Coordinates of C-alpha atoms and ligand atoms in Angstrom, one line a residue:
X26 CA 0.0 0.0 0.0
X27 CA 1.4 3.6 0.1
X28 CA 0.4 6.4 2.1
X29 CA -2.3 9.3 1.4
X30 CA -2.5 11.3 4.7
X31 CA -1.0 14.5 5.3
X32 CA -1.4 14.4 8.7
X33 CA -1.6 11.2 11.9
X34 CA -4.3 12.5 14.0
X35 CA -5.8 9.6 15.6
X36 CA -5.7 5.6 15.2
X37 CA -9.8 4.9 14.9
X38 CA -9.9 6.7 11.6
X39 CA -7.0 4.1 10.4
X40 CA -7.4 1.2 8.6
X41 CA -6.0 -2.3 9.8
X42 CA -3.6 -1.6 6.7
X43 CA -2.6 1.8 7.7
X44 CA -1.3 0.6 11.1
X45 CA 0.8 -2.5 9.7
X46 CA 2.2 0.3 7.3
X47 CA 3.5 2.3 9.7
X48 CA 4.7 -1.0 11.9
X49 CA 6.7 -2.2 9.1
X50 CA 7.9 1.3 8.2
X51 CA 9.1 1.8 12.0
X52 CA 10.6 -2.0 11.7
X53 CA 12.9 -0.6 8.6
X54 CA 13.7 3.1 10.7
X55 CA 14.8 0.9 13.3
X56 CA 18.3 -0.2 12.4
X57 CA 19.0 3.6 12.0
X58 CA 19.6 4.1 15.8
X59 CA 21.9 1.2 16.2
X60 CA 24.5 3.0 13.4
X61 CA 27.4 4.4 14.4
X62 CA 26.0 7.6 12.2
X63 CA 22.4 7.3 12.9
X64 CA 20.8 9.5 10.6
X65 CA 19.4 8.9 7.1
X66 CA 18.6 11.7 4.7
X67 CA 15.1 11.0 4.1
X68 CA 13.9 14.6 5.7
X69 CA 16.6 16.6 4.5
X70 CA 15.9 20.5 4.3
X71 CA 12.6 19.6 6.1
X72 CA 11.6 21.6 9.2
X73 CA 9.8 19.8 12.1
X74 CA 7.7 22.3 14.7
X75 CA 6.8 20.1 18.0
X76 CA 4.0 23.0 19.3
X77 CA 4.1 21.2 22.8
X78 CA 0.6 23.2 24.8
X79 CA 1.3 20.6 27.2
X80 CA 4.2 19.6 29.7
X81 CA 6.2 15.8 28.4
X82 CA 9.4 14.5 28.3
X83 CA 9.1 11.7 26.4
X84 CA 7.2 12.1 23.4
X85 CA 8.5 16.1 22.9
X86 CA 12.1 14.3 23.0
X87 CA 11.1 11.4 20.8
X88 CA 9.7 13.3 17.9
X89 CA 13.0 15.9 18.2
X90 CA 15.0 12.7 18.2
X91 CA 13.5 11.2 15.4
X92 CA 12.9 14.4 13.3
X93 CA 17.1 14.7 13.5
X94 CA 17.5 11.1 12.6
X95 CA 15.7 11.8 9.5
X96 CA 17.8 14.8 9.2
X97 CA 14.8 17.3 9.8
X98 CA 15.7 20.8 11.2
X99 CA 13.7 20.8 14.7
X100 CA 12.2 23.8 16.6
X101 CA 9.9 23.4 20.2
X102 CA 8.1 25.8 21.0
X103 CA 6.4 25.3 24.7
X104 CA 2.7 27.5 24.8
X105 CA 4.3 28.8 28.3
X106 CA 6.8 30.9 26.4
X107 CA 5.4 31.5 23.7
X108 CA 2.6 33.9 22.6
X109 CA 0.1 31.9 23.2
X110 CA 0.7 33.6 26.6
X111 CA -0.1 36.8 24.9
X112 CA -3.8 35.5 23.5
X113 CA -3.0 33.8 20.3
X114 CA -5.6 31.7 18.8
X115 CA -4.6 28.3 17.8
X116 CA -5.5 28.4 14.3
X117 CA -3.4 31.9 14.0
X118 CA -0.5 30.5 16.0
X119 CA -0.3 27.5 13.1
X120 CA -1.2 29.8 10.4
X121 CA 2.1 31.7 11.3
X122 CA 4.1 28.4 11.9
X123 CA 3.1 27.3 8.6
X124 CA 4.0 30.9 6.9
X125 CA 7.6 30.2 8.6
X126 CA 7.2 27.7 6.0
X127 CA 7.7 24.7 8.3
X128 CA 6.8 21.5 7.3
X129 CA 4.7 19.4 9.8
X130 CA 3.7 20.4 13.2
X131 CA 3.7 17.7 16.0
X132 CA 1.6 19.1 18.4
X133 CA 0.5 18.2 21.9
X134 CA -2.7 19.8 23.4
X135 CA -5.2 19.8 26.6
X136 CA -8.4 20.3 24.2
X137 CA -10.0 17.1 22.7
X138 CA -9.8 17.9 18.9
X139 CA -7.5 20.2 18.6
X140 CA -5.0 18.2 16.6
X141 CA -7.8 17.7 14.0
X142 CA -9.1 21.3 13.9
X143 CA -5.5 22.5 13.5
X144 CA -5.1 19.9 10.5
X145 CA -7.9 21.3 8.9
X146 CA -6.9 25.0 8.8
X147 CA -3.4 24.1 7.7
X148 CA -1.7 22.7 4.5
X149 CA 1.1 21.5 6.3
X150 CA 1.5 18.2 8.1
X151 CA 0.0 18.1 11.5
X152 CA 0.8 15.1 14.1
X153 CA -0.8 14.5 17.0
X154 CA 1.2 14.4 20.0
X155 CA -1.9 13.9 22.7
X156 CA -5.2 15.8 22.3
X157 CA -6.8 16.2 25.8
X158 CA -8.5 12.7 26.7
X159 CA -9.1 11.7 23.1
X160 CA -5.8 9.9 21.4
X161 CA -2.1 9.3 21.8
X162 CA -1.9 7.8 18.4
X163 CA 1.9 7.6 18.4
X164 CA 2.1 5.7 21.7
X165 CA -0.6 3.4 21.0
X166 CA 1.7 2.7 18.0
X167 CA 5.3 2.2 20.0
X168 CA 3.2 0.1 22.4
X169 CA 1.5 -2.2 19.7
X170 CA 5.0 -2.1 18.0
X171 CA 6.9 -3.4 21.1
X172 CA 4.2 -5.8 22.0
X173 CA 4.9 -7.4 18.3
X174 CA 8.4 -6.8 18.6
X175 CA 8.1 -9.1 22.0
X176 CA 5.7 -11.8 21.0
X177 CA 5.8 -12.2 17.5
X178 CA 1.9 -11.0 16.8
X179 CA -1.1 -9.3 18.2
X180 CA -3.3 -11.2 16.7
X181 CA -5.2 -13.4 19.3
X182 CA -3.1 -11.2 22.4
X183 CA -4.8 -11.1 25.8
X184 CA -4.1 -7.6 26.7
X185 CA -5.2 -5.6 30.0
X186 CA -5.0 -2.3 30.4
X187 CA -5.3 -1.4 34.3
X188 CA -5.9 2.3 35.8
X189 CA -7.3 5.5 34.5
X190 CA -9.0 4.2 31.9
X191 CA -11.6 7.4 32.0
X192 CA -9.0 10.3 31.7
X193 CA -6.6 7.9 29.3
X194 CA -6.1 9.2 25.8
X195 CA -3.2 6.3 25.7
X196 CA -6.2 3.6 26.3
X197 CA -8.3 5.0 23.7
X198 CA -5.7 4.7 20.7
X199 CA -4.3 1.5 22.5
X200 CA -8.4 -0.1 22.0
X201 CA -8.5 1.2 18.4
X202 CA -4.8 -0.2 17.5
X203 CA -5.5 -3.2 19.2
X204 CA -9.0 -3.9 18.5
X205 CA -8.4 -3.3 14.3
X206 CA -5.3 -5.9 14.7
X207 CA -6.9 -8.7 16.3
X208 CA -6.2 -8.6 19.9
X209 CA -8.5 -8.9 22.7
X210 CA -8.4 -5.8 25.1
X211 CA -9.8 -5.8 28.8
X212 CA -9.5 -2.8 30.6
X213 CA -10.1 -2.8 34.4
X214 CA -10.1 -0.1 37.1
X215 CA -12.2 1.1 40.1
X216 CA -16.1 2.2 38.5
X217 CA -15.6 5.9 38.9
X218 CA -11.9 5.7 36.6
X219 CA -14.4 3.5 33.9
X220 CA -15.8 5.7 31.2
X221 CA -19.5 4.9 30.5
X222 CA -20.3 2.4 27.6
X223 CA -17.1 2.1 27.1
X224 CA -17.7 -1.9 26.1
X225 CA -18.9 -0.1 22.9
X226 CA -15.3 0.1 21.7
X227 CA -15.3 -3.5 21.7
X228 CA -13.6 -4.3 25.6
X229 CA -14.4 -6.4 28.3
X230 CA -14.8 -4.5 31.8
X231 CA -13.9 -5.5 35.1
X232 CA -13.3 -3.9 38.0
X233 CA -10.9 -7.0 39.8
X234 CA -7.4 -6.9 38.8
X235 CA -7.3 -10.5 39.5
X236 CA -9.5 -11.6 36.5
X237 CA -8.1 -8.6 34.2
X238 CA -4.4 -10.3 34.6
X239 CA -5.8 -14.1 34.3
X240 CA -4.3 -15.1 30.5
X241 CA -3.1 -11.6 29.7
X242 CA -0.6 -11.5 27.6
X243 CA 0.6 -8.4 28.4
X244 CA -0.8 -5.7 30.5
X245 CA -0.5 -1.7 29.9
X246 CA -0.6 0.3 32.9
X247 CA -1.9 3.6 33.6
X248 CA -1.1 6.4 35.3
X249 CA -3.2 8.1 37.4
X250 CA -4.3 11.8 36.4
X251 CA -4.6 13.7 39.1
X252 CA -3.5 17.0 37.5
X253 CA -6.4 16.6 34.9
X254 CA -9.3 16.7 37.4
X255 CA -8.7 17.1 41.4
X256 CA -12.0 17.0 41.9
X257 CA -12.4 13.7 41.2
X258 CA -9.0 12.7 41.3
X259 CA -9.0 9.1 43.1
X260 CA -8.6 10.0 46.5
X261 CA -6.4 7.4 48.2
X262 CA -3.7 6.5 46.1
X263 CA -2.7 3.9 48.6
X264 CA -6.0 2.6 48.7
X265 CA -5.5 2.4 44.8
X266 CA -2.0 0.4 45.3
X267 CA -3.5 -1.6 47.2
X268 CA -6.7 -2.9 44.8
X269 CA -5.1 -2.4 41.6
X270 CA -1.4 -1.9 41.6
X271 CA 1.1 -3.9 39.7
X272 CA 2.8 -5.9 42.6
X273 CA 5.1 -9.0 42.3
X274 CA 2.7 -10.7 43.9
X275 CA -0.2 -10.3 41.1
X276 CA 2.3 -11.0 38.7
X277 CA 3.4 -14.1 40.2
X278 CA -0.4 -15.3 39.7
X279 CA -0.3 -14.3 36.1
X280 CA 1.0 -15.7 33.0
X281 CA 4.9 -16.6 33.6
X282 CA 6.1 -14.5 30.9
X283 CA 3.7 -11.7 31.1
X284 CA 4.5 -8.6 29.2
X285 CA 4.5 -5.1 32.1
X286 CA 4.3 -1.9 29.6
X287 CA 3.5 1.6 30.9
X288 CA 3.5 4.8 29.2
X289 CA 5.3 7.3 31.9
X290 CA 5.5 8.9 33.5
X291 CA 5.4 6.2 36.2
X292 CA 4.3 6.9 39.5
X293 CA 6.1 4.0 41.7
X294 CA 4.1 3.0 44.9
X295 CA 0.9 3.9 43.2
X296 CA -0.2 1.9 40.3
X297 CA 2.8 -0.6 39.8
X298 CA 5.9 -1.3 42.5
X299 CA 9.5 -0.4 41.6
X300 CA 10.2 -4.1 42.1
X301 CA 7.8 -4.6 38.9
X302 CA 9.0 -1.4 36.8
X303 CA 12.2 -2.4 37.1
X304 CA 12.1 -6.1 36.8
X305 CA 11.8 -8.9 34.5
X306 CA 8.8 -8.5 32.8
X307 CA 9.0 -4.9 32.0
X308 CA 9.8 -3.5 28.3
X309 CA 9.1 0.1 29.8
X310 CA 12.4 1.3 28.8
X311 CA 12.2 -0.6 25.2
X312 CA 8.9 1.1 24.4
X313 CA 10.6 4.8 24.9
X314 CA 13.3 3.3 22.7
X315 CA 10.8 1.9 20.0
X316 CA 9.4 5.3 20.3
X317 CA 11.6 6.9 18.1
X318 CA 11.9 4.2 15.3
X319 CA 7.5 4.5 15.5
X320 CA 8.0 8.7 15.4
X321 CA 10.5 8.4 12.5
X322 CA 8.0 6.5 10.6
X323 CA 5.0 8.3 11.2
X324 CA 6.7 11.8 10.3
X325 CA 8.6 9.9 7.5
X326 CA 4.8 8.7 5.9
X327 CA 3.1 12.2 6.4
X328 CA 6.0 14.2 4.7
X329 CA 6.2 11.5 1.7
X330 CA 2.1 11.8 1.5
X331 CA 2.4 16.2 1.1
X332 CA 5.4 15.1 -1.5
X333 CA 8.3 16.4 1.0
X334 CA 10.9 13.5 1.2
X335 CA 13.6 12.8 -0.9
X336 CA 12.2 11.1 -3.9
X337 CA 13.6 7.9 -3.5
X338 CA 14.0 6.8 0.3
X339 CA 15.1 3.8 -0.4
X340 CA 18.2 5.2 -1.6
X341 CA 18.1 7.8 1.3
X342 CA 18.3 5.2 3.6
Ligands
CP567 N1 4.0 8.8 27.3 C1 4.0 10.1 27.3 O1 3.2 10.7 26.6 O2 4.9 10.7 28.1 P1 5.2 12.3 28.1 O3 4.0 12.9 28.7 O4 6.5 12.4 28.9 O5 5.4 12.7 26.7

């Protein structure tokens, strides 16, 4: 297949096709990080904006990293200095990045949607970095990539994802990818961090950790949210560690070679122990890694779809 979109905004409008794509495009960037030199060409004279509206250290970093592997120039810009301070709308504040003549924006924001309205006022490529509660498709896609990188398929997985399922933009994209690939997703949390009808998207529910972790393949856990709503924000965390953290102990009930992802940031000592972050079972680590071979791809696909690679990549690379 090749590629049509300008832009990556979020994995449910993706085709089953349009994932693997990008899988196997990541599986090819990956070799570049593991050269002595590791750059390739293919973005050459391209210019990357990550519009970051909210705070991250991983995926901000990822997509710089990536965008200079594919020898893209890279510029951040943080909304906290920047003039968004000052009032700036963001349509006008892409308008003006776009009149810089950059190339694709990767932007993170707080607002549900903004990704997409941003891609429709722009000609440029727009990436979505996180849009409020709504998708993290590029995380979604290093997790589904490691996962497959780790067992070989996802196909027929078992895979739980445990915590704040309500305020999670990472288990939204994580149901689509999965769900369009063949796996079977359960996601389990206290009710109140459950969104309603969520078994719509195709999940089982349940609120014991026990039976969420029985046959899972892997499990992806969730941070909890506090920042986004303190009002409801779960009010005992160690209550919460206690119910429904990641222990040793749960994973000792579980399947022997259970896979432990997470996101981060992780919050040890409330939804999974140090002793299980850092052990045996966790690929936290190798999913940051996979990160940037996923990121490479993705801004890799939307420059070749608005005609902005080098014209034969193959070569590039
Ligand atoms: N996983 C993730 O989005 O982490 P950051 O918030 O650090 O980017």
């Amino acid at each position: 297949m090749s590629w049509t979109r300008k832009d990556l905004l979020a994995l449910e409008e993706l085709s089953k096709e349009e994932i693997e794509f990008i899988l196997s495009t990541a599986e090819s960037f990956k070799e570049v990080s593991t050269r002595e030199i590791k750059k390739v060409p293919a973005l050459r004279g391209k210019t990357v904006v990550n519009l970051f509206y909210e705070p991250s250290t991983r995926t901000r970093v990822s997509f710089e990293v990536a965008a200079k592997r594919l020898s893209a120039d890279v510029i951040n810009i943080a909304s906290e200095t920047s003039s968004v301070k000052k009032g700036e709308t963001l349509i006008d504040t892409g308008k003006n990045i776009q009149s810089l003549k950059a190339d694709i924006i990767v932007m993170r924001h707080n607002y549900s949607g903004a990704a997409a309205i941003l891609a429709r006022n722009l000609d440029i490529s727009v990436v979505n970095a996180g849009d409020g509660w709504h998708e993290h498709p590029t995380q979604a896609l290093l997790d589904i990539f490691t996962l497959k990188e780790k067992l070989g398929r996802i196909e027929g997985l078992n895979v739980a994802i445990v915590g704040d399922i309500a305020h999670s933009r990472v288990a939204r994209s994580n149901i689509w990818g999965l769900n369009k690939l063949g796996a079977k997703v359960t996601v389990c949390a206290p009710p109140m961090l459950i969104p309603e009808a969520i078994e719509r998207m195709g999940v089982r529910v349940t609120e014991k950790i026990e039976e969420a972790l029985e046959n899972a393949d892997a499990v992806n856990v969730l941070r909890m949210q506090f920042e986004r709503d303190e009002e409801t924000a779960f009010p005992q965390q160690l209550e919460y560690f206690k119910d429904y953290g990641i222990t040793q102990e749960r994973l000792d009930r579980a399947k022997k070679d259970i896979i432990v992802m997470h996101p981060g940031p992780i919050n040890r000592g409330i939804e999974i122990s140090s002793e299980v972050a850092d052990g045996g079972n966790s690929v936290i680590l190798e999913q940051v890694t996979n990160g940037i071979a996923v990121r490479m791809a993705v801004l890799f696909l939307v420059a070749q779809a608005s005609g902005k690679t080098e014209s034969d990549s193959n070569e590039q690379k």
